[in-house]
Coordinates of C-alpha atoms and ligand atoms in Angstrom, one line a residue:
X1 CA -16.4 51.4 -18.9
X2 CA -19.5 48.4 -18.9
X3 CA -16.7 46.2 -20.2
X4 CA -14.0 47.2 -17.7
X5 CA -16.3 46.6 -15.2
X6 CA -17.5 43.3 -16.5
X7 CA -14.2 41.6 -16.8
X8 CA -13.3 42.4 -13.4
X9 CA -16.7 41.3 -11.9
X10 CA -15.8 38.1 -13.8
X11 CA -12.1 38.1 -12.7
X12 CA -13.8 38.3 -9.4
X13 CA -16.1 35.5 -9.3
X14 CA -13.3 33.3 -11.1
X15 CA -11.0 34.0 -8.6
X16 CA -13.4 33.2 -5.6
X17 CA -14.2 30.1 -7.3
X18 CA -11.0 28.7 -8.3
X19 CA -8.6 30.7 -5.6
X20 CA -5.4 28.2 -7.7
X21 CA -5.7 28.9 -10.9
X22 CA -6.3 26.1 -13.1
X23 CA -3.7 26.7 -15.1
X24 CA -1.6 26.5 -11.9
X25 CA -2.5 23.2 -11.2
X26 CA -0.3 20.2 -10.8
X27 CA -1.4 17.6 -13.0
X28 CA -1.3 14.1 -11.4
X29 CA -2.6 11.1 -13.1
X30 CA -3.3 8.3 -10.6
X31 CA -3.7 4.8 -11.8
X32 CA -7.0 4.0 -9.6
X33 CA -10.1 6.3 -8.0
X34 CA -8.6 5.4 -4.7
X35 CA -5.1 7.0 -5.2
X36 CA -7.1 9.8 -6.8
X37 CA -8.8 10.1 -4.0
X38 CA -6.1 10.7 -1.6
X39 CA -4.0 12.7 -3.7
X40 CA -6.5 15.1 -3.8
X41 CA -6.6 14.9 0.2
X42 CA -3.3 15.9 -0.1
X43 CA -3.0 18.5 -3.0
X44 CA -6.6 19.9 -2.6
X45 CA -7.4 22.5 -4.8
X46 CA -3.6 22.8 -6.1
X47 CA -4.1 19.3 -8.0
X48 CA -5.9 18.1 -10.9
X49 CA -5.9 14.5 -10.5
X50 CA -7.1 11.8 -12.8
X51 CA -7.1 8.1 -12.5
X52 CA -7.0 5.8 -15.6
X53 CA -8.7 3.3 -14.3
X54 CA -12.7 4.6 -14.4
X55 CA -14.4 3.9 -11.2
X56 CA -16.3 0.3 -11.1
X57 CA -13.8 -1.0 -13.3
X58 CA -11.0 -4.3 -12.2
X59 CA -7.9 -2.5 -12.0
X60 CA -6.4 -6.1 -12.3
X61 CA -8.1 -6.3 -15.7
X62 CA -7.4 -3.2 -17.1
X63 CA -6.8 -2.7 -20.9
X64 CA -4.8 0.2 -21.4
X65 CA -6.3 3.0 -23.8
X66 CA -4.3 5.7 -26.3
X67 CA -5.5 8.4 -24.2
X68 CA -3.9 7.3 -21.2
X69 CA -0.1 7.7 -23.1
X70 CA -1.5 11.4 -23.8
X71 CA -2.4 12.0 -20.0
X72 CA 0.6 11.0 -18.7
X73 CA 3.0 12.7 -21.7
X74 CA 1.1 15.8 -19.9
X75 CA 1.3 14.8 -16.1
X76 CA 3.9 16.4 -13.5
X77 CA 3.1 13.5 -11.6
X78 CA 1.9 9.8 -11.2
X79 CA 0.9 7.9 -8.5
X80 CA 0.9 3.9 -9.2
X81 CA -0.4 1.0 -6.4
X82 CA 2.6 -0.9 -7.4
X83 CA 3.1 -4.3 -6.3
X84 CA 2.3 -5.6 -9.4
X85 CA -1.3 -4.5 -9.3
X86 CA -1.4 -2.1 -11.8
X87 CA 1.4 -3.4 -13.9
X88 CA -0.2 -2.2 -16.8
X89 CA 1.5 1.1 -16.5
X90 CA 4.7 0.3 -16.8
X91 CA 4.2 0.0 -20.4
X92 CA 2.3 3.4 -20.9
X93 CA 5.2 4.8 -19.3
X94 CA 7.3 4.2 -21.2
X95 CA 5.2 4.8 -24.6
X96 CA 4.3 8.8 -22.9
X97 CA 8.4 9.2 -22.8
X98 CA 8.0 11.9 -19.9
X99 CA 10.8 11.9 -17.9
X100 CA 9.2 13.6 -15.4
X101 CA 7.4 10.6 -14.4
X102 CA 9.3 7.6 -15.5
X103 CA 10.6 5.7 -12.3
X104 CA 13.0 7.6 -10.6
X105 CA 11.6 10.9 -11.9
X106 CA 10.8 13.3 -9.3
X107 CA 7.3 13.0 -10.3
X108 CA 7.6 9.3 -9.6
X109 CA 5.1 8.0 -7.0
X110 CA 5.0 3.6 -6.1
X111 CA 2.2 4.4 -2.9
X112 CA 3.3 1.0 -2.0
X113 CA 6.5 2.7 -0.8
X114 CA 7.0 1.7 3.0
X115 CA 3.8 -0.4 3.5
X116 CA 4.3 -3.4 5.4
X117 CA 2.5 -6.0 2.5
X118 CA 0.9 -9.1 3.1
X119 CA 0.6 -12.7 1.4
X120 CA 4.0 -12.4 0.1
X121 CA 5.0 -16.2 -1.3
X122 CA 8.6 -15.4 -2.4
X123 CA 7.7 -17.2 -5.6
X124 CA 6.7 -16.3 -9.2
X125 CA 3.5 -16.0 -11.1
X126 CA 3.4 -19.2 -13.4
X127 CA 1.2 -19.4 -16.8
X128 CA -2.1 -21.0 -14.2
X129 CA -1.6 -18.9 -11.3
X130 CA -3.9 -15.9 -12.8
X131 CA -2.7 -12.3 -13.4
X132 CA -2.8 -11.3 -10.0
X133 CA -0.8 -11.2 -6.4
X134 CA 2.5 -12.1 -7.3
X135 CA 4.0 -10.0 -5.4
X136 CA 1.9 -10.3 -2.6
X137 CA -1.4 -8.7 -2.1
X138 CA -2.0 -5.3 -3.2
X139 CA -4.8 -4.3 -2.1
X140 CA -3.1 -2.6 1.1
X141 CA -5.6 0.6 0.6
X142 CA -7.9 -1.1 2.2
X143 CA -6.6 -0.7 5.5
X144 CA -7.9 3.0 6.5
X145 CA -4.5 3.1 8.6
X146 CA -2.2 1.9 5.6
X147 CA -3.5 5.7 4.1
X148 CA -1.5 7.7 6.6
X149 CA 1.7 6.1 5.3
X150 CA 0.2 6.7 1.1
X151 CA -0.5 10.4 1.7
X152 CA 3.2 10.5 3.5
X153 CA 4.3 9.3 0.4
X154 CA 2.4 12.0 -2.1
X155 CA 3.1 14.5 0.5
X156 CA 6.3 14.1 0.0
X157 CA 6.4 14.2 -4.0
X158 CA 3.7 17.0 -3.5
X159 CA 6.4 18.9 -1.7
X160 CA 9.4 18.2 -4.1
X161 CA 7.4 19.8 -6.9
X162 CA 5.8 22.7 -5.6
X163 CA 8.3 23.3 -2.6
X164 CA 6.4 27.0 -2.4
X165 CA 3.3 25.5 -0.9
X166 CA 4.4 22.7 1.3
X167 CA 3.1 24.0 4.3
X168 CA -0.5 23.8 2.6
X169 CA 0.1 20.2 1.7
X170 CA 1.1 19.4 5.2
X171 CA -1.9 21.2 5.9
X172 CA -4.6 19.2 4.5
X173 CA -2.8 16.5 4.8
X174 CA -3.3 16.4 9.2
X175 CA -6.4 17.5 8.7
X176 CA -7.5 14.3 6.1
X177 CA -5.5 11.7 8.9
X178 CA -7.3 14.2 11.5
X179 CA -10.8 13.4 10.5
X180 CA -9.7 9.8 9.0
X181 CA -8.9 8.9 12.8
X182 CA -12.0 9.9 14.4
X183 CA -14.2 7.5 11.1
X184 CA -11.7 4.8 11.9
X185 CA -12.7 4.5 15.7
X186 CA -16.2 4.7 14.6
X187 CA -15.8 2.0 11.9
X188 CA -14.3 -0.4 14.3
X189 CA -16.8 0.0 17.4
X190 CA -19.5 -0.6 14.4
X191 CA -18.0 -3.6 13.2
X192 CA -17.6 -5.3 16.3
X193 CA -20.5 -7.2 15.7
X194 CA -18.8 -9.1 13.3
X195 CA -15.7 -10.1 14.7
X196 CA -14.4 -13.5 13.7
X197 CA -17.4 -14.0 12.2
X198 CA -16.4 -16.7 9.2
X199 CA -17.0 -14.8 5.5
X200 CA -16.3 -15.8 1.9
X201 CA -15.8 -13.2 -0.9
X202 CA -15.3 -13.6 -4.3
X203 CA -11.8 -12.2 -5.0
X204 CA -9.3 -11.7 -2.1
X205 CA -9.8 -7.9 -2.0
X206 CA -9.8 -8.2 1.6
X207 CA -6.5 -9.3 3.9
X208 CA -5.8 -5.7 4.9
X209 CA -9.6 -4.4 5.3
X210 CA -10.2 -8.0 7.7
X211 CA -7.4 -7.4 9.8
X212 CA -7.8 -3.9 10.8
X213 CA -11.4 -4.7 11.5
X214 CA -10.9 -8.6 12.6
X215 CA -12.8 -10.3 10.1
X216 CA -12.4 -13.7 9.1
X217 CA -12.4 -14.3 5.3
X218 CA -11.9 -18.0 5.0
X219 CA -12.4 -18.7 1.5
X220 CA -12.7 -17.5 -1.9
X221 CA -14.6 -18.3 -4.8
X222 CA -12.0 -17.8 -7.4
X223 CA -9.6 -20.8 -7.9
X224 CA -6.6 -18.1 -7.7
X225 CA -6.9 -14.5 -8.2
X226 CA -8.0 -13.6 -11.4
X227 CA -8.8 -17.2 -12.0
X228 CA -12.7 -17.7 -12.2
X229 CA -14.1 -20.6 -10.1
X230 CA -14.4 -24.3 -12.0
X231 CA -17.9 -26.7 -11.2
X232 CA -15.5 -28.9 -8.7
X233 CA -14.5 -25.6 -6.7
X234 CA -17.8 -23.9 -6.2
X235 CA -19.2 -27.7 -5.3
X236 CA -16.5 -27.3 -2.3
X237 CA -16.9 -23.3 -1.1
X238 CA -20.4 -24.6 -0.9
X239 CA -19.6 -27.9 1.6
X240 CA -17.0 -25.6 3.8
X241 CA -20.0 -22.7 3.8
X242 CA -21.8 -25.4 5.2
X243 CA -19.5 -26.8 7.7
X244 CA -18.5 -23.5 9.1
X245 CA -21.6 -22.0 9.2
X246 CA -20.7 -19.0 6.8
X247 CA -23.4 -16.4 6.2
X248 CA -22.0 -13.6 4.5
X249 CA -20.6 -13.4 0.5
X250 CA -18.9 -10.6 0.0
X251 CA -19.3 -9.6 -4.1
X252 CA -17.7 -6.8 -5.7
X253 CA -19.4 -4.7 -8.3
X254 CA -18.0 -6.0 -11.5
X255 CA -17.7 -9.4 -10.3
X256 CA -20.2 -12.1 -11.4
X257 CA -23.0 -12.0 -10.1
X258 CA -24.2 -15.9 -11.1
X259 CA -21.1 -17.7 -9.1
X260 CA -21.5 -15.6 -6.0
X261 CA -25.8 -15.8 -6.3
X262 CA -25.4 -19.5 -6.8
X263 CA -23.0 -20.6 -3.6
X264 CA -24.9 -18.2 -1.4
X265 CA -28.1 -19.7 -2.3
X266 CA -26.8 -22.8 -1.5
X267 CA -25.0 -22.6 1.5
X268 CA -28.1 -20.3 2.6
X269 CA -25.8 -17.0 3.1
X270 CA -26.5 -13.5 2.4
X271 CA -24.9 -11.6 -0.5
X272 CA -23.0 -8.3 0.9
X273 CA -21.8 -6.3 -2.0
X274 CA -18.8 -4.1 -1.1
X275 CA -16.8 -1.5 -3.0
X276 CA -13.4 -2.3 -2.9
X277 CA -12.5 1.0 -4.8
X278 CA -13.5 4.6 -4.7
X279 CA -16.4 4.8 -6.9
X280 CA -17.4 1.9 -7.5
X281 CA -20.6 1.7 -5.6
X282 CA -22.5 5.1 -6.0
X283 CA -22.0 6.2 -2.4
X284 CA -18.6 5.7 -1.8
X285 CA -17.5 8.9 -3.8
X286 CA -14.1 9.1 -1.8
X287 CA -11.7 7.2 0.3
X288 CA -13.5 7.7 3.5
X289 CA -17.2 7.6 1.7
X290 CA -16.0 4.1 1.1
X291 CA -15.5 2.8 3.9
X292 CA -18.4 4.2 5.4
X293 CA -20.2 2.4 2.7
X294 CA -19.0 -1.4 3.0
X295 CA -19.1 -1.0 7.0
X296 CA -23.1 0.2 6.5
X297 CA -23.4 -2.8 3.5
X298 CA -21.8 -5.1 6.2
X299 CA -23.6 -4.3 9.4
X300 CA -27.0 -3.6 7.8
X301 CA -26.3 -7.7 7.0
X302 CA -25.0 -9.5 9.9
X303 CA -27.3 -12.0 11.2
Ligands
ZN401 ZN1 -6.6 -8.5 -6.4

């Protein structure tokens, strides 16, 4: 009878804690935190979602691992960034062999699907250009609007799996974009205060991010992206720094520290370190955590 009564007392609790089973859930592997992030906006508590690429890592530097061909042989679904950024996966595709997910799969998911892009050059990457951009610039999460047309997108795949609980999807999907709209009218009446304001940054993270918010990023520290900065090229950020007055260098986590310290010192700007990805500064924990994150980081440092 004590045992009867146990189990059920556990079936209980389990049940109130996990009200989809885990075994239930759709397993999604996401190739960055930020994709992550949003499909669990989407999917709630009817995903499991992992991204391969660890938070506070350079997703445009990745190094693929074994255990990422094992996590996607097991997925239902993947969602990529596409547009060359996490290229990367195309090969760990192919080595899982799952149909399911291979392109064209119904567990398929290019979140670059139907976003206008910018910086696109209509021309290759040669051997000097860097890893990084060809296909213009990828970094289109960083526009808080350019989410309503990703979680359309894994909506979408969300609902072609699991067509049973579309309606939940749908769901928590309008009320993410619900509470995504009010943060994104706060963000922009806080950053008012930097409008045009001239900026550098180390890597151009930021095209999508500075024209939602009208910032004005007009140089970078790398030669190219994903080419690191020679003497000659630091020697002339630092003389346009100084002709344009700019104050703020915007560093990522993982970048280096000693290029961006050295022209800021220099040119007598501030350092403004931004997470350009879910995670990888402590306090943005999700996608709208992060952008509440680099808009404090940026308006705690405007002169
Ligand atoms: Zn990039």
């Amino acid at each position: 009878m004590i045992r009867v009564h146990l189990a059920a007392l556990v079936a209980a609790c389990c049940a109130l804690a996990f009200p989809a089973h885990a075994q239930d859930r759709i397993d999604v592997v996401t190739t960055t935190t930020d994709l992550r992030s949003l499909t669990e906006a989407v999917g709630g508590e009817r995903v499991a979602v992992v991204s391969i690429v660890p938070a506070g890592m350079d997703a445009e530097e990745y190094q693929a691992k074994p255990q990422d061909v094992s996590r996607l042989r097991n997925a239902r679904m993947i969602v990529r960034v596409g547009l060359d950024y996490d290229l990367w996966a195309e090969r760990l595709l192919l080595q899982a062999g799952n149909s399911a997910i291979r392109r064209g799969g119904p567990g398929y998911v290019d979140a670059s699907y139907g976003i206008a892009t910018l910086e696109v050059r209509g021309m290759s990457v040669g051997p000097g250009d860097g890893h990084a951009h060809g296909n213009g610039n990828p970094h289109y999460w960083l526009d808080p609007k350019n989410a309503e047309i990703v979680t359309g997108t894994i909506l979408e795949a969300l609902t072609r799996l699991d067509p049973a609980n579309a309606r939940s999807y749908q769901a928590n999907r309008s009320a993410f974009l619900a509470r995504l709209q009010l943060k994104l009218a706060e963000w922009e009446a806080k950053l008012t205060s930097l409008r045009g304001m001239p900026l550098v940054a180390y890597h151009n993270s930021w095209p999508y991010f500075a024209r939602r918010f009208r910032l004005d990023f007009v140089a970078f520290i790398e030669m190219k992206p994903g080419v690191p900065p020679s003497p000659a090229h630091l020697a002339e950020i630092i003389r346009s720094m100084r002709a344009r007055n700019v104050k703020i260098v915007v560093r990522e986590p993982h970048e280096p520290k000693r290029d961006v310290d050295f022209v800021a010192g220099k040119a007598g700007a501030a350092v403004v370190t931004l997470a350009a990805s879910v995670g990888a500064l402590p306090q943005a924990g999700d996608y709208i955590a992060l952008f509440d994150a680099n808009v404090a980081a940026l308006t705690a440092t405007a002169p």
